[in-house]
Short mmCIF file of C-alpha atoms and ligand atoms in Angstrom, two decimals:
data_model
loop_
_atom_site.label_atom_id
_atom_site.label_comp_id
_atom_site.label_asym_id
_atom_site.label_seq_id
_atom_site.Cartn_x
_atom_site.Cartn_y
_atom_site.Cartn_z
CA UNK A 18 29.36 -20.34 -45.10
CA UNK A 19 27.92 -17.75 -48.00
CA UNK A 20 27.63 -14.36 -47.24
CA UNK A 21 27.96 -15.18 -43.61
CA UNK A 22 29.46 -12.52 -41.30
CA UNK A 23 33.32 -12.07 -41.25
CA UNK A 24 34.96 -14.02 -38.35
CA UNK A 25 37.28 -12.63 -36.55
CA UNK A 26 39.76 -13.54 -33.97
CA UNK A 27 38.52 -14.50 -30.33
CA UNK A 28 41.28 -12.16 -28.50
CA UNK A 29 44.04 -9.93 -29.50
CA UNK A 30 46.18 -12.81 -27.63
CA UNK A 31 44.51 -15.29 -30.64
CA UNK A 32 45.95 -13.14 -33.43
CA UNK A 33 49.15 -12.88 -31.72
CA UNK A 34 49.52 -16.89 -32.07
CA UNK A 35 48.48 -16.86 -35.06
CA UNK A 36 50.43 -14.75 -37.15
CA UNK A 37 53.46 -16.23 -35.49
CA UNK A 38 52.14 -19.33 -36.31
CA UNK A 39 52.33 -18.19 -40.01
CA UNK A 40 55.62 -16.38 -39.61
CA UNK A 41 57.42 -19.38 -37.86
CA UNK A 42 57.71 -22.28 -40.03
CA UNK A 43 60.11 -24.11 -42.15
CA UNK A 44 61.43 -20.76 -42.64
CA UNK A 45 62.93 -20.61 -39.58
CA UNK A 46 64.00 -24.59 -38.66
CA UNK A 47 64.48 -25.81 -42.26
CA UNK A 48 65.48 -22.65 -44.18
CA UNK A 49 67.32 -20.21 -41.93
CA UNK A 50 70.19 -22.46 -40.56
CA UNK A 51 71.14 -24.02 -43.93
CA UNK A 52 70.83 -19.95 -45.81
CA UNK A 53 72.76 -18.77 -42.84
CA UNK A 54 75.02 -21.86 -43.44
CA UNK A 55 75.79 -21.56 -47.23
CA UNK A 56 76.14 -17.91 -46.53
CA UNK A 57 78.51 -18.30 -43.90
CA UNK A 58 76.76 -17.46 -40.60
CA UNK A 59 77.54 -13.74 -39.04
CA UNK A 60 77.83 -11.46 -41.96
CA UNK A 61 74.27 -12.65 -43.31
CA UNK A 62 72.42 -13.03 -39.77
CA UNK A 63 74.13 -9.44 -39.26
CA UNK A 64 72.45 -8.42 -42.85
CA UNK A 65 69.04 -10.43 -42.31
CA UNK A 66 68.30 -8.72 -39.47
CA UNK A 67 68.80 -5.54 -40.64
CA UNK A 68 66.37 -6.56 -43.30
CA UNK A 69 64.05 -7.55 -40.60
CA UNK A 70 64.20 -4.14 -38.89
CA UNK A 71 64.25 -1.64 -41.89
CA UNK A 72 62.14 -3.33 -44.54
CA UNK A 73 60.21 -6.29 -42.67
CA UNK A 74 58.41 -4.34 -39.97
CA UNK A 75 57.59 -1.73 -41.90
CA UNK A 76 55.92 -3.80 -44.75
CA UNK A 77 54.46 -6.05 -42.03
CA UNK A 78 52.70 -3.20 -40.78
CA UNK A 79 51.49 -1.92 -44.13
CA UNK A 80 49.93 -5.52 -44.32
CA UNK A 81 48.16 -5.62 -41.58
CA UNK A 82 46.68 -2.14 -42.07
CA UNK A 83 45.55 -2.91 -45.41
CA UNK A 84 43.58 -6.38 -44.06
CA UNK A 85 42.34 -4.18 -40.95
CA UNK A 86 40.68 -0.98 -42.60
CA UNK A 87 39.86 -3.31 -45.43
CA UNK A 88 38.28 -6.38 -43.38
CA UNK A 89 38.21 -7.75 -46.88
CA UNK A 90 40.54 -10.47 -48.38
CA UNK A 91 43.80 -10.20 -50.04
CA UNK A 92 42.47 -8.64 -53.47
CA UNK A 93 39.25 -6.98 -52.00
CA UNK A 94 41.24 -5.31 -49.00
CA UNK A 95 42.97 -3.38 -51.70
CA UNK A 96 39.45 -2.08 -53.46
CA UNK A 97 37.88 -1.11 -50.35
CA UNK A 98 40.50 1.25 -49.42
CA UNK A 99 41.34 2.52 -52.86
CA UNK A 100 38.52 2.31 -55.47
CA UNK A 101 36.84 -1.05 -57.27
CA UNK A 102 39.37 -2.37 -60.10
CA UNK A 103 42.03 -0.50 -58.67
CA UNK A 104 45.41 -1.06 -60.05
CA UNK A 105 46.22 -1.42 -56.81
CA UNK A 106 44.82 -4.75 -56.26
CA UNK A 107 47.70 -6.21 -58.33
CA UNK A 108 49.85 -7.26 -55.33
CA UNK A 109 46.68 -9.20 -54.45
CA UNK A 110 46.30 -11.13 -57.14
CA UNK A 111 50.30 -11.59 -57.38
CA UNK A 112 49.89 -13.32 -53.81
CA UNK A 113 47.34 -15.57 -54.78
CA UNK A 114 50.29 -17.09 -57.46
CA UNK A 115 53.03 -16.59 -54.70
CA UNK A 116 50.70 -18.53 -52.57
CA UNK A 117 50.13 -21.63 -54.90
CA UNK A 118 53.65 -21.64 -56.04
CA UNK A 119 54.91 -21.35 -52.37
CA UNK A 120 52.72 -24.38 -51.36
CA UNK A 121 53.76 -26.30 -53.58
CA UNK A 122 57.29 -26.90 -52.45
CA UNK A 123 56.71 -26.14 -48.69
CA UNK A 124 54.22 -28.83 -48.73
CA UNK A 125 56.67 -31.45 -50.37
CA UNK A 126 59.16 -30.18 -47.64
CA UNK A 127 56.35 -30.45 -44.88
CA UNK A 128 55.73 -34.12 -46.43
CA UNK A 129 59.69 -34.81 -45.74
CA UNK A 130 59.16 -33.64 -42.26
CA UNK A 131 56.06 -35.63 -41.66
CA UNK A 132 58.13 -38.98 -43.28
CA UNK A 133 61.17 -38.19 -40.77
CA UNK A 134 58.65 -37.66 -37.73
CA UNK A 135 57.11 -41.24 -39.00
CA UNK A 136 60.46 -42.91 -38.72
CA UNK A 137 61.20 -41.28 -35.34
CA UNK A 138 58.66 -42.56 -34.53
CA UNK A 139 59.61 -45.88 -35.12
CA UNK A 140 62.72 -45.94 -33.79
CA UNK A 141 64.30 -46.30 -37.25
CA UNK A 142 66.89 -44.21 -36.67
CA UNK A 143 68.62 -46.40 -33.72
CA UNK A 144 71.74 -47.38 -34.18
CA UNK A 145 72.34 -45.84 -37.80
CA UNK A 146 75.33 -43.25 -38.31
CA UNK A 147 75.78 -40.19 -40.16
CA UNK A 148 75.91 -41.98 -43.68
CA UNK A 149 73.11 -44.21 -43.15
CA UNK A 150 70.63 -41.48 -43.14
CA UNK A 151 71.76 -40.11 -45.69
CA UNK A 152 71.04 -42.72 -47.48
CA UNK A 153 67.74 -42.29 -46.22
CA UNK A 154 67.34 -39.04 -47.26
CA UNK A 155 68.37 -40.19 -50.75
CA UNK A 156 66.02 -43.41 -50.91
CA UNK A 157 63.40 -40.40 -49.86
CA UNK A 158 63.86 -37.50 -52.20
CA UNK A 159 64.60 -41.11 -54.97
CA UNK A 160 60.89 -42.31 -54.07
CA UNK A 161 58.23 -40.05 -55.78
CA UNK A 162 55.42 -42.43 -54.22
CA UNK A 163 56.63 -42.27 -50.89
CA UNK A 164 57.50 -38.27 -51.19
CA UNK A 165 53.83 -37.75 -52.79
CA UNK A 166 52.12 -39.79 -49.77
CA UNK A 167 53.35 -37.89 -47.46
CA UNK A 168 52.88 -34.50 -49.64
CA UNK A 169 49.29 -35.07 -49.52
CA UNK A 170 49.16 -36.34 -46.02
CA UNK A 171 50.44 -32.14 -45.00
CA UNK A 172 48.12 -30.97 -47.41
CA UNK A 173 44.82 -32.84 -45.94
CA UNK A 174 46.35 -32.00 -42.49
CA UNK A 175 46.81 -28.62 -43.54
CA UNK A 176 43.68 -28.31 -45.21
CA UNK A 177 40.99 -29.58 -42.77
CA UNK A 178 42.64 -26.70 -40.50
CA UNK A 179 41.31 -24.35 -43.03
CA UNK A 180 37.84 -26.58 -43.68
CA UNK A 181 37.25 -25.72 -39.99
CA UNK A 182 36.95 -22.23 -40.25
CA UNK A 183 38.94 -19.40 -38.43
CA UNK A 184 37.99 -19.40 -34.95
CA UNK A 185 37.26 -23.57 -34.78
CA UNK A 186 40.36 -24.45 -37.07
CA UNK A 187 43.00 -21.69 -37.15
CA UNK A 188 42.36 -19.99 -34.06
CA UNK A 189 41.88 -23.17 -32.19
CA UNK A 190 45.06 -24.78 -34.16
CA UNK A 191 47.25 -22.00 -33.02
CA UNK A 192 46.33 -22.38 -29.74
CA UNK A 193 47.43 -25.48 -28.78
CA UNK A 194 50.74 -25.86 -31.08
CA UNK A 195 52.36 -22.12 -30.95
CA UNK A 196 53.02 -22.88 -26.91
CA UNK A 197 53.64 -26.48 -27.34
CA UNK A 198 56.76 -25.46 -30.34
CA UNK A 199 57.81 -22.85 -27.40
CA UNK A 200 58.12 -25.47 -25.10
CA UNK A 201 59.49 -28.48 -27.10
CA UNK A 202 62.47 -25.42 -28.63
CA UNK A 203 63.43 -23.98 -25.32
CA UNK A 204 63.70 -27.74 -24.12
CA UNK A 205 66.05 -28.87 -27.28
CA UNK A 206 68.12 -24.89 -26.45
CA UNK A 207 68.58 -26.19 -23.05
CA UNK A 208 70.16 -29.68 -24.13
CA UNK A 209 72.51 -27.77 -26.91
CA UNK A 210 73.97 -25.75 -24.44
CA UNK A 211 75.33 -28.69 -23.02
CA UNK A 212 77.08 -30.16 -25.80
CA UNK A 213 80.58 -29.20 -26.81
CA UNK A 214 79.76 -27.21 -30.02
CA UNK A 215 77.58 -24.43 -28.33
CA UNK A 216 79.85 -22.31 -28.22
CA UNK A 217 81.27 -22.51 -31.71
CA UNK A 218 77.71 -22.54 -33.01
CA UNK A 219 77.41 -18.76 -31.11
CA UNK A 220 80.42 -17.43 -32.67
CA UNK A 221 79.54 -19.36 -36.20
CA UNK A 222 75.86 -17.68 -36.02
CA UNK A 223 77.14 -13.97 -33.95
CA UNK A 224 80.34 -13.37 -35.12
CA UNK A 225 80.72 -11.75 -38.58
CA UNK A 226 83.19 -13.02 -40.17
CA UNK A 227 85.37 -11.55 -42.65
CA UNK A 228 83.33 -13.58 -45.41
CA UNK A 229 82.46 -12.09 -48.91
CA UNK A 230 78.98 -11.29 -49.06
CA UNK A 231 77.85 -11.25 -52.71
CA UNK A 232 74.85 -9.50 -54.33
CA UNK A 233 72.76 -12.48 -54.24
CA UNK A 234 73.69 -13.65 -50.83
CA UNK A 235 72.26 -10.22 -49.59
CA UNK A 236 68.88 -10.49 -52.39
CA UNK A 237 69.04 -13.61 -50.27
CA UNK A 238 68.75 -11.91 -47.01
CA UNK A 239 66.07 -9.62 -48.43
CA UNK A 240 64.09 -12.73 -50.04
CA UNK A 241 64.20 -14.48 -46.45
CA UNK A 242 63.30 -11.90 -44.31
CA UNK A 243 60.45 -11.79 -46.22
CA UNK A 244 59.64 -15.20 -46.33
CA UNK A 245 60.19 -15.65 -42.59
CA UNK A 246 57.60 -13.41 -41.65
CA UNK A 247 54.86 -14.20 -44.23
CA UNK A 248 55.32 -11.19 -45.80
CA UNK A 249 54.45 -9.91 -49.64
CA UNK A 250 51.85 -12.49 -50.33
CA UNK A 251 48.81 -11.54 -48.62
CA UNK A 252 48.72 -14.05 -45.41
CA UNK A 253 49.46 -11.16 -42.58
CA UNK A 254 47.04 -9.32 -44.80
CA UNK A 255 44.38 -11.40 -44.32
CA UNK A 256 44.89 -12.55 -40.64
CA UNK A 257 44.54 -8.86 -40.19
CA UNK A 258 41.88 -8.75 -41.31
CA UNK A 259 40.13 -10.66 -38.84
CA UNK A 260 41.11 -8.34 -36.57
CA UNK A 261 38.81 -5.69 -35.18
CA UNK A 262 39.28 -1.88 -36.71
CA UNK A 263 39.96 -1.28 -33.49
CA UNK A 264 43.44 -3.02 -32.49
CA UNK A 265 46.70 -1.00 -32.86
CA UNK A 266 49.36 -2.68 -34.70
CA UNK A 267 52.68 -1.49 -34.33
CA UNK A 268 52.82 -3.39 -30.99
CA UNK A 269 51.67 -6.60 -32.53
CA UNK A 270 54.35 -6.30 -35.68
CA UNK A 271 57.15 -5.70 -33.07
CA UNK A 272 55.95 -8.91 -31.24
CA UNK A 273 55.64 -11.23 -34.22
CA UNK A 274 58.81 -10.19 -35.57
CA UNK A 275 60.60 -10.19 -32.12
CA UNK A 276 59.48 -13.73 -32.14
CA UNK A 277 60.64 -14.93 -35.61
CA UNK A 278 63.68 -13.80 -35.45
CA UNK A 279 64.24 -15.06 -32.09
CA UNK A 280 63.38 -18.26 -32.84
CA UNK A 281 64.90 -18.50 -36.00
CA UNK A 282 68.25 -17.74 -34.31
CA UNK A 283 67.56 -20.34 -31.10
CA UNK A 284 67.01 -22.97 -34.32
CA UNK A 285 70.29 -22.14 -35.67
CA UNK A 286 72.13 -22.64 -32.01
CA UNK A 287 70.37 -25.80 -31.65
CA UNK A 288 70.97 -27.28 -35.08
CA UNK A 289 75.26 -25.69 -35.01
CA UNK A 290 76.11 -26.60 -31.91
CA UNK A 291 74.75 -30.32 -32.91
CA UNK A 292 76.80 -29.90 -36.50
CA UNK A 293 79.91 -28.69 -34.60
CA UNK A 294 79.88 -30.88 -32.16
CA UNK A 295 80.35 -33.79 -34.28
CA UNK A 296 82.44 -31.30 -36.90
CA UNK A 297 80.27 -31.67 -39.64
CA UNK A 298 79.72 -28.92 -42.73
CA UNK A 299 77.41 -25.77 -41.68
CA UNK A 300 76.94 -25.29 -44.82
CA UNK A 301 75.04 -28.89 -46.06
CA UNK A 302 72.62 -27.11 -47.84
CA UNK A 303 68.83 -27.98 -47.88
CA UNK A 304 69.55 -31.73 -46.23
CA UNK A 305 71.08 -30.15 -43.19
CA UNK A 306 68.47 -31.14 -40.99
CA UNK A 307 67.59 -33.91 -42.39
CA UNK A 308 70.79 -35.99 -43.62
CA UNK A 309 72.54 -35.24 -40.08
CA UNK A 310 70.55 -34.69 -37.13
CA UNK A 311 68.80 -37.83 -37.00
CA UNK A 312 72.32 -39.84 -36.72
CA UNK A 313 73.52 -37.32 -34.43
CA UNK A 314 71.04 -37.26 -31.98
CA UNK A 315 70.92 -41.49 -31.90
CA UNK A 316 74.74 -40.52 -30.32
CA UNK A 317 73.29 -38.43 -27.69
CA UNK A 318 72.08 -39.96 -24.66
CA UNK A 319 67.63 -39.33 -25.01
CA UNK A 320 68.44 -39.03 -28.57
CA UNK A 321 65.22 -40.90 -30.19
CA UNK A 322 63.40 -38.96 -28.33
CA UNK A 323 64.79 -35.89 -29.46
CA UNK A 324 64.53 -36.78 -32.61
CA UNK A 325 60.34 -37.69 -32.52
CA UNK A 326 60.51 -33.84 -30.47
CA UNK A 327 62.31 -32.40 -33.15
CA UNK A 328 60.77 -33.33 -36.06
CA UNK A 329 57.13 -33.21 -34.09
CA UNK A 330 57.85 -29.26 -33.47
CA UNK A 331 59.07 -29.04 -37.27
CA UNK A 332 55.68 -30.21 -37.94
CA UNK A 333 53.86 -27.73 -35.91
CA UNK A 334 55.88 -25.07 -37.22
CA UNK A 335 55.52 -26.13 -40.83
CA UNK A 336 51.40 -26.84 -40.31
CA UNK A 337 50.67 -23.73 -38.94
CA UNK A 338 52.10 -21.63 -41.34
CA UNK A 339 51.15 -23.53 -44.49
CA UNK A 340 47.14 -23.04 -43.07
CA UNK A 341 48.28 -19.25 -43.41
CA UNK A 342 48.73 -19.65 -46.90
CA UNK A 343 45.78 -21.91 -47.84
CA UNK A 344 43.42 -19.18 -46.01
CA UNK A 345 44.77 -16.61 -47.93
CA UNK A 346 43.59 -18.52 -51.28
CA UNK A 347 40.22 -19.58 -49.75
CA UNK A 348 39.18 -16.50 -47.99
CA UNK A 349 39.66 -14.30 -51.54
CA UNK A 350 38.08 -17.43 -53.41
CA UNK A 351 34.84 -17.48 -50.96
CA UNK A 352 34.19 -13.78 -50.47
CA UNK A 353 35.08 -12.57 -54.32
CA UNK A 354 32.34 -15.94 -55.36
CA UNK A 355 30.89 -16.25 -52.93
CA UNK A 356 30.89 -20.06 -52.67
CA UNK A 357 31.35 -22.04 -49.32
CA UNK A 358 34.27 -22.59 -47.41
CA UNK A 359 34.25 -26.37 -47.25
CA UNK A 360 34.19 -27.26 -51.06
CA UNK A 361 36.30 -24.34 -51.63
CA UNK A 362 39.09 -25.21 -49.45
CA UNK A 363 38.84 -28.76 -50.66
CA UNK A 364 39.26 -27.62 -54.33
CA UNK A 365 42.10 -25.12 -53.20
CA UNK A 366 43.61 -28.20 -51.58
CA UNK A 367 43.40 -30.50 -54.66
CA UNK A 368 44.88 -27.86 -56.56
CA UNK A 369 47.78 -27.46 -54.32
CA UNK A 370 48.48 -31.00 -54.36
CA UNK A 371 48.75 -31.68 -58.12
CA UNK A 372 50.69 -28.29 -58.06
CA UNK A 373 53.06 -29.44 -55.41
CA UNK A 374 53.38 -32.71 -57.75
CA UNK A 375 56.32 -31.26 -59.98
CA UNK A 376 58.49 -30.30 -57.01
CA UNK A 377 57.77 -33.94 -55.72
CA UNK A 378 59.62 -34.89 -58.68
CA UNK A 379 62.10 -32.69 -59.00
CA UNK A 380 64.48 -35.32 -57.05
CA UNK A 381 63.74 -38.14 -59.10
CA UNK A 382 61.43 -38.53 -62.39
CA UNK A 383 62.11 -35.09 -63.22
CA UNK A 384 65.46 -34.21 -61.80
CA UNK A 385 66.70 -33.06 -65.33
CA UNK A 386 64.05 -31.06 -66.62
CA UNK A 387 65.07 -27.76 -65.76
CA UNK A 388 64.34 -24.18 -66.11
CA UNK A 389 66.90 -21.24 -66.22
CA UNK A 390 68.94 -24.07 -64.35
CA UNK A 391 66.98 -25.02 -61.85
CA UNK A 392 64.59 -27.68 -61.12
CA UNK A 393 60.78 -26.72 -60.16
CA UNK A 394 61.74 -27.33 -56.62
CA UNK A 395 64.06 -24.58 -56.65
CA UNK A 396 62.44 -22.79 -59.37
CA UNK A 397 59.60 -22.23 -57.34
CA UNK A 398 61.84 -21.27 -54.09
CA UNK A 399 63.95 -19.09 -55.95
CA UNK A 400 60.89 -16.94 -57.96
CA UNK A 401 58.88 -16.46 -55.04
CA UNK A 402 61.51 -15.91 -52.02
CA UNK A 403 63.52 -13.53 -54.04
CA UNK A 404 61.06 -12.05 -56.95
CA UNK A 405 57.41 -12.44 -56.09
CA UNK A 406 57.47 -11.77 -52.12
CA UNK A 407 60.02 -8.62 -52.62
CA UNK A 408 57.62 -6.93 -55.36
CA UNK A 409 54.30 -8.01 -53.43
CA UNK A 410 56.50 -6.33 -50.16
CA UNK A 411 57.59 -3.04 -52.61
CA UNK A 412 54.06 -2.37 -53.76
CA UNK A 413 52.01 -2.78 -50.45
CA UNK A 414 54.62 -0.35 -48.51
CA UNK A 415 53.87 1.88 -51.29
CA UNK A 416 50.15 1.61 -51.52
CA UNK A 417 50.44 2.48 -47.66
CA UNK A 418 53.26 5.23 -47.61
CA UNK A 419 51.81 7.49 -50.71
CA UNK A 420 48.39 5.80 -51.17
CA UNK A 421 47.03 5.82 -48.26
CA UNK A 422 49.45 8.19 -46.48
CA UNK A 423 49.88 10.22 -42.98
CA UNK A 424 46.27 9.86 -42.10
CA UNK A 425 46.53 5.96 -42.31
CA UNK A 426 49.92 6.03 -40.25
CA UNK A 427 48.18 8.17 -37.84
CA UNK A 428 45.57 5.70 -37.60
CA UNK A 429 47.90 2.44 -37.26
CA UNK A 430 49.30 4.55 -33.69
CA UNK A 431 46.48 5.63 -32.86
CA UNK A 432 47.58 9.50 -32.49
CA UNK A 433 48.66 12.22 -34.58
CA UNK A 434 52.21 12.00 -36.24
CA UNK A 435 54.92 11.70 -33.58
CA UNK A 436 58.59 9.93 -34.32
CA UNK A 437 57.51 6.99 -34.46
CA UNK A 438 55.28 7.84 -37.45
CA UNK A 439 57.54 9.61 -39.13
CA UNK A 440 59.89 6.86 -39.13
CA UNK A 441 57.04 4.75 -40.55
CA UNK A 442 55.83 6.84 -42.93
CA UNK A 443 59.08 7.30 -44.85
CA UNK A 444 60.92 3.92 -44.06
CA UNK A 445 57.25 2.55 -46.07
CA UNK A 446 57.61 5.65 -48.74
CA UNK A 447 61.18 5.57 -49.26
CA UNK A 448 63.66 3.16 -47.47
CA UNK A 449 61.86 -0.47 -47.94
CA UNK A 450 61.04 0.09 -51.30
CA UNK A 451 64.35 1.20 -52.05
CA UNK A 452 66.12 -1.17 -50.49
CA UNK A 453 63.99 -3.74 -52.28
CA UNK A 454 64.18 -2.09 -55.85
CA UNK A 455 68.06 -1.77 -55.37
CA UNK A 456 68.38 -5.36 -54.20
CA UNK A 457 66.13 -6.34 -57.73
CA UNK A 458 68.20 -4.28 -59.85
CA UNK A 459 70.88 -5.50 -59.31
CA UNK A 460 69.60 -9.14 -59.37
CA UNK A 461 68.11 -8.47 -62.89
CA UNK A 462 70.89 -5.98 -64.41
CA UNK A 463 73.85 -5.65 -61.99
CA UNK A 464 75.47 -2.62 -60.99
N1 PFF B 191 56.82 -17.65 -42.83
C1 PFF B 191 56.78 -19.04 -43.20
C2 PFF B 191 58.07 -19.70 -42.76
O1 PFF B 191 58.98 -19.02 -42.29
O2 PFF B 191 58.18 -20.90 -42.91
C3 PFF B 191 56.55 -19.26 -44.67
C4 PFF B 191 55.44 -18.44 -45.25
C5 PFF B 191 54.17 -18.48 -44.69
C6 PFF B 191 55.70 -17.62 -46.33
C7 PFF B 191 53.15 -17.67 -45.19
C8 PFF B 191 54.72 -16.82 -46.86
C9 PFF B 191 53.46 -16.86 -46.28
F1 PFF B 191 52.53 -16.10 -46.75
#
């Protein structure tokens, strides 16, 4: 709608759902069991969470600030609170890149996840044993038709979301599939703590072992918590700011990153005590749930069904954090030009498809062409996760800790400087971006 009035969420519940919604996705089922895998389980978790704590709520915070006071998009936000063609609205337009370029391989991923759900669906998976899914995985990622059918099939599902506005499509969205992925993961918990592995999967994920941790695994744990909770990009900026002026955040930021994390880590029991049950290799890389859990749960008794349950909640998780993204594009794209949501979105959707196209065939046509190494899959993984999101997150907790200050602290409690505030003020001024910069540096240079 042009120059219509900005939504904004129904309830305070509504914005709860939804920025979990964005923070729990393929981040947490796909990504964070086959990270913590490679990494080697209790050192990293041990590490991310730390990350979570010191950098992640702070910067979430900063985010949601910035789209609050601002109750402008992800570029705008920054002007309003700063002046018009501020330098400061650089980590905006850096998160409108992040978000194509993070699109386009979570999509292709979602488009997996929708193909796997498919053959659940069918009962494909009866009767076939570890290798012959594999083998379906590797007719998959070997098919660039099938992988790009199914790459625009999330994108249109993912973009009529965002067609249908914020309180009929991503508030309603939310809704219905945040409780419903609750439900289905606290069902699939309950069955893995009957299996033999459980407890092996506990120690594997809560134990940290004497494993080296290098410099990259921990830019990795930095990279992901950011990730995981939709931070440095804009998309917590801009479901904040459909939020009244009025809400205080810190509550809110504690909640959505209780819930990532906790979810994340009741992923990682479900999907180790499945891989050590059947003593397969935690660290399988990005396959993991898809080359072996379909074969093992055809073993278990119920096991088709937890297979269309598991893949079904992947979905949901996947969908309703992609829509996070997409709004992020559209809402700076309609306000800044003030052109309508509907042929916007479908534009930012087109876009995102034939963007998404490379990573489609960076497991077949195109496996070879690569840059620094790395395919455009992982290329595109690798520059936003660990580069992109970390600067976006380094900037905005600056902009808030020296730009905007005490006063703006004061204003996210609601009350004058107490030690809470404090803490805020100079974990955003000084700790997060340090950590971050540190973690950079010695990506980039080494110590
Ligand atoms: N947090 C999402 C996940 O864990 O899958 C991914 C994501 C969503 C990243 C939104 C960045 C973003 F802005």
């Amino acid at each position: 709608m042009k120059g219509a009035v900005r939504a904004h969420w129904g309830s305070r519940m509504a914005f709860v759902l939804a920025a979990a919604g964005s923070a729990i996705g393929l981040g947490n089922i796909w990504k964070f069991p086959y990270v913590a895998g490679v990494n080697g389980g209790g050192l990293f978790v041990l590490i991310y969470i730390f990350c979570i704590l010191l950098v992640g709520i702070p910067v979430f915070i900063a985010e949601l600030y910035i789209g609050q006071q601002g109750q402008k998009n992800v570029v705008e936000s920054f002007e309003v609170l700063d002046k018009k063609r501020t330098v400061w609205s650089f980590p905006g337009y850096l998160g409108l890149v992040s978000a194509f370029f993070i699109l386009s391989f979570y999509s292709v991923v979602g488009g997996w996840v929708l193909d796997f759900e498919y053959r659940s669906l069918m009962f494909q998976f009866s009767g076939m044993n570890h290798k012959d899914v594999g083998e379906i995985l590797n007719s998959l990622f070997s098919n660039p038709l099938r992988q790009t059918f199914w790459h625009f099939c999330f994108v249109l599902l993912s973009g009529s979301v965002v067609w249908a506005g914020v309180s009929k499509g991503l508030e309603r969205f939310n809704k219905v599939l945040m409780p419903s992925l609750l439900v289905i993961l606290l069902g699939l918990l309950g069955y893995s703590f009957t299996l033999p592995g459980f407890s092996k999967a506990l120690d594997f994920l809560f134990f940290p072992h004497a494993t080296d941790i290098s410099a990259s695994s921990i830019l990795e744990a930095v990279g992901h918590s950011f990730f995981t909770l939709s931070l440095g990009m804009g998309a917590i900026l801009t479901y904040g700011s459909y939020l009244s002026k009025k809400e205080s955040l810190s509550r809110v930021a504690f909640t959505v990153a209780f819930l990532d994390t906790t979810i994340a880590l009741i992923a990682g029991m479900i999907i180790f005590s499945i891989v050590f049950s059947f003593d397969l290799e935690p660290a399988a890389g990005p396959g993991l749930i898809f080359a072996t859990l379909p074969s093992l749960f055809v073993q278990l008794p119920g096991g088709s069904i937890l297979s269309i349950l598991f893949f079904l909640l992947v979905t949901f998780a996947a969908l309703t954090s992609a829509v996070s993204i997409l709004e992020v594009v559209v809402a700076f794209w309609t306000e800044r030009f003030n052109t309508s949501r509907h042929k916007t979105t479908l534009v930012v959707a087109l876009v995102v498809f034939l963007f998404g196209l490379p990573s489609v065939f960076s497991t077949n046509i195109m496996s070879d062409v690569k840059m620094f190494g790395l395919t455009f899959f992982d290329l595109f993984d690798k520059l936003t996760s660990s580069y992109f999101l970390p600067i976006g997150g380094l900037l905005i907790s600056l902009f808030y800790g020296w730009k905007l200050g005490p006063k703006a602290i004061e204003k996210t409690f609601g009350g004058p400087i107490k030690f809470w505030s404090t803490g805020l003020l100079w974990l955003t001024r000084v700790v997060a971006p340090l950590a971050i910069f540190l973690v950079l540096y010695n990506m980039a240079v080494g110590f």
